[in-house]
Amino acid sequence: MSYDTGNIFAKILRGEIPSHKVYEDDDAVCFMDVMPQAPGHALVVPKAPSRNVLDADPAVLAKILPIVQKIAIASKAAFAADGITVMQFNEPAGGQTVFHLHYHVIPRIDGVPLKAHSGKMEDGAVLAANAAKLKAALG
Ligand code: 5GP
C-alpha cells in the first residue's frame, strides 16, 4: 500500500480545499471533522505524508502525540467534556477511510454515545463555532 497524494487530507494540507482549522505548527495541523461523532470532534494530522502508523516515520510519530495531547487538553476545557476519546485507524480493515495518518480527538460527555463514524455532515456554522471554541481554549 502506497501513499496517494490525492487523498482529501493531502488536499487540505496543500490548501486546495477548505477546512475549519484550529491549530498549525511546523509538524501538524488540527481541523474539525466534517462528520463529527460528537460536537467538537477534531482531527490532528501530521504534515509529513504517510498512510497510517504502519508506514509512518517513527520521528513523525514521536512529534505527533504531544500535539494530540495539547488538543485533547484544550478540547476537554472548550467543550466542558468529562473525557476525551483519541482514535486512530489503519487500513480499511482497521476502519480507516482517509489514507493520510490522523488522530481523532473527540470530547465525551458521561453517558452520551458516539455517533456513527463518517456519518452525517455537520453544518458549516456549527463547525466554525466549535473550531473557534477549541482555538480559544488553546490560547
Ligand atoms: P478515518 O476513518 O480515516 O479514521 O477518518 C476519516 C475522518 O475524516 C472521518 O471521521 C470523516 O468524517 C472525516 N472526513 C472525511 N472527509 C473529510 C473532509 O473533507 N474534511 C474533513 N475535515 N473531514 C473529513
Short mmCIF file of C-alpha atoms and ligand atoms in Angstrom, two decimals:
data_model
loop_
_atom_site.label_atom_id
_atom_site.label_comp_id
_atom_site.label_asym_id
_atom_site.label_seq_id
_atom_site.Cartn_x
_atom_site.Cartn_y
_atom_site.Cartn_z
CA MET A 1 0.00 0.00 0.00
CA SER A 2 1.49 3.34 -1.01
CA TYR A 3 0.67 6.92 -0.12
CA ASP A 4 -1.75 8.63 -2.53
CA THR A 5 -1.10 12.38 -2.78
CA GLY A 6 -4.70 12.85 -3.97
CA ASN A 7 -6.26 11.98 -0.60
CA ILE A 8 -8.58 14.56 0.96
CA PHE A 9 -6.27 15.47 3.88
CA ALA A 10 -3.33 15.99 1.50
CA LYS A 11 -5.57 18.42 -0.40
CA ILE A 12 -6.45 20.22 2.85
CA LEU A 13 -2.74 20.39 3.79
CA ARG A 14 -1.96 21.90 0.38
CA GLY A 15 -4.79 24.43 0.81
CA GLU A 16 -6.67 23.07 -2.19
CA ILE A 17 -9.86 22.51 -0.21
CA PRO A 18 -11.06 24.37 2.87
CA SER A 19 -11.18 23.18 6.47
CA HIS A 20 -12.13 24.63 9.84
CA LYS A 21 -8.57 24.88 11.10
CA VAL A 22 -7.84 25.29 14.82
CA TYR A 23 -4.09 24.79 15.08
CA GLU A 24 -0.98 24.63 12.92
CA ASP A 25 2.74 24.29 13.59
CA ASP A 26 5.73 23.04 11.57
CA ASP A 27 4.74 19.41 12.04
CA ALA A 28 0.95 19.20 12.07
CA VAL A 29 -2.42 20.81 11.59
CA CYS A 30 -5.64 20.33 13.51
CA PHE A 31 -9.06 20.92 11.94
CA MET A 32 -12.63 19.93 12.66
CA ASP A 33 -14.00 16.62 11.36
CA VAL A 34 -16.83 17.42 8.90
CA MET A 35 -18.84 14.41 10.08
CA PRO A 36 -18.31 14.70 13.84
CA GLN A 37 -19.05 11.74 16.08
CA ALA A 38 -19.63 14.26 18.90
CA PRO A 39 -19.65 18.08 18.98
CA GLY A 40 -16.03 19.29 18.89
CA HIS A 41 -14.62 16.22 17.09
CA ALA A 42 -11.22 17.33 15.75
CA LEU A 43 -8.51 15.68 13.66
CA VAL A 44 -4.77 16.03 14.25
CA VAL A 45 -2.87 15.49 11.00
CA PRO A 46 0.92 15.36 10.61
CA LYS A 47 2.17 17.29 7.59
CA ALA A 48 4.58 14.52 6.62
CA PRO A 49 2.98 12.08 4.17
CA SER A 50 2.19 8.59 5.41
CA ARG A 51 -0.91 6.39 5.11
CA ASN A 52 -1.08 5.49 8.79
CA VAL A 53 1.06 4.23 11.69
CA LEU A 54 2.12 1.19 9.67
CA ASP A 55 4.30 3.22 7.29
CA ALA A 56 4.94 6.40 9.32
CA ASP A 57 8.44 7.55 10.19
CA PRO A 58 8.90 6.96 13.95
CA ALA A 59 10.19 10.54 14.20
CA VAL A 60 6.81 11.77 12.92
CA LEU A 61 5.00 9.57 15.44
CA ALA A 62 7.18 10.93 18.23
CA LYS A 63 6.22 14.51 17.34
CA ILE A 64 2.50 13.98 16.87
CA LEU A 65 1.43 12.64 20.26
CA PRO A 66 2.38 15.79 22.21
CA ILE A 67 0.24 17.74 19.71
CA VAL A 68 -2.63 15.28 20.21
CA GLN A 69 -2.24 15.82 23.96
CA LYS A 70 -2.32 19.62 23.54
CA ILE A 71 -5.54 19.41 21.51
CA ALA A 72 -7.08 16.88 23.93
CA ILE A 73 -6.47 19.14 26.95
CA ALA A 74 -7.89 22.17 25.12
CA SER A 75 -10.86 20.11 23.88
CA LYS A 76 -11.76 18.97 27.41
CA ALA A 77 -11.86 22.61 28.53
CA ALA A 78 -13.52 24.02 25.40
CA PHE A 79 -16.42 21.58 25.40
CA ALA A 80 -16.70 21.04 29.19
CA ALA A 81 -16.07 17.35 28.46
CA ASP A 82 -15.98 14.59 31.06
CA GLY A 83 -13.41 12.72 28.98
CA ILE A 84 -11.68 12.56 25.61
CA THR A 85 -11.59 9.70 23.13
CA VAL A 86 -8.48 9.52 20.94
CA MET A 87 -8.85 7.16 17.96
CA GLN A 88 -6.60 6.24 15.06
CA PHE A 89 -7.41 3.68 12.35
CA ASN A 90 -5.11 1.74 10.00
CA GLU A 91 -6.20 0.40 6.59
CA PRO A 92 -9.80 -0.37 5.62
CA ALA A 93 -9.96 -3.48 7.81
CA GLY A 94 -8.92 -1.26 10.71
CA GLY A 95 -11.68 1.25 9.98
CA GLN A 96 -9.60 3.83 8.09
CA THR A 97 -11.35 5.79 5.36
CA VAL A 98 -8.88 8.62 4.62
CA PHE A 99 -5.38 7.40 3.87
CA HIS A 100 -3.20 10.10 5.41
CA LEU A 101 -2.22 9.48 9.03
CA HIS A 102 -4.50 11.26 11.51
CA TYR A 103 -5.74 11.11 15.08
CA HIS A 104 -9.34 11.73 16.12
CA VAL A 105 -9.74 13.83 19.29
CA ILE A 106 -13.33 13.61 20.49
CA PRO A 107 -14.75 15.32 23.59
CA ARG A 108 -17.08 12.99 25.53
CA ILE A 109 -19.91 13.66 27.94
CA ASP A 110 -20.81 10.99 30.50
CA GLY A 111 -23.45 8.62 29.13
CA VAL A 112 -23.54 10.12 25.60
CA PRO A 113 -22.65 7.52 22.95
CA LEU A 114 -20.57 8.38 19.89
CA LYS A 115 -22.45 9.00 16.65
CA ALA A 116 -21.60 6.90 13.59
CA HIS A 117 -18.11 7.10 12.09
CA SER A 118 -18.21 9.11 8.82
CA GLY A 119 -21.94 9.55 9.41
CA LYS A 120 -23.70 12.89 8.89
CA MET A 121 -22.14 16.08 7.51
CA GLU A 122 -22.29 18.89 10.08
CA ASP A 123 -23.48 22.39 9.31
CA GLY A 124 -20.57 24.71 8.45
CA ALA A 125 -21.63 27.32 11.01
CA VAL A 126 -21.57 24.70 13.79
CA LEU A 127 -18.10 23.53 12.73
CA ALA A 128 -16.88 27.15 12.63
CA ALA A 129 -18.26 27.83 16.12
CA ASN A 130 -16.64 24.68 17.54
CA ALA A 131 -13.34 25.50 15.83
CA ALA A 132 -13.45 28.95 17.45
CA LYS A 133 -14.11 27.41 20.89
CA LEU A 134 -11.22 24.99 20.54
CA LYS A 135 -8.92 27.73 19.23
CA ALA A 136 -9.80 29.95 22.18
CA ALA A 137 -9.04 27.14 24.64
CA LEU A 138 -5.64 26.64 23.01
CA GLY A 139 -4.89 30.28 23.86
P1 5GP B 1 -10.73 7.60 9.27
O1 5GP B 1 -11.86 6.66 9.04
O2 5GP B 1 -9.83 7.61 8.08
O3 5GP B 1 -10.01 7.40 10.57
O4 5GP B 1 -11.39 9.02 9.46
C1 5GP B 1 -11.53 9.96 8.45
C2 5GP B 1 -12.34 11.08 9.04
O5 5GP B 1 -12.29 12.16 8.16
C3 5GP B 1 -13.82 10.75 9.27
O6 5GP B 1 -14.14 10.95 10.64
C4 5GP B 1 -14.56 11.72 8.35
O7 5GP B 1 -15.72 12.23 8.94
C5 5GP B 1 -13.54 12.81 8.13
N1 5GP B 1 -13.59 13.45 6.83
C6 5GP B 1 -13.84 12.88 5.63
N2 5GP B 1 -13.78 13.80 4.65
C7 5GP B 1 -13.44 14.98 5.25
C8 5GP B 1 -13.22 16.29 4.74
O8 5GP B 1 -13.32 16.58 3.55
N3 5GP B 1 -12.89 17.24 5.66
C9 5GP B 1 -12.79 16.99 6.98
N4 5GP B 1 -12.46 17.99 7.80
N5 5GP B 1 -13.01 15.75 7.50
C10 5GP B 1 -13.33 14.76 6.63
#
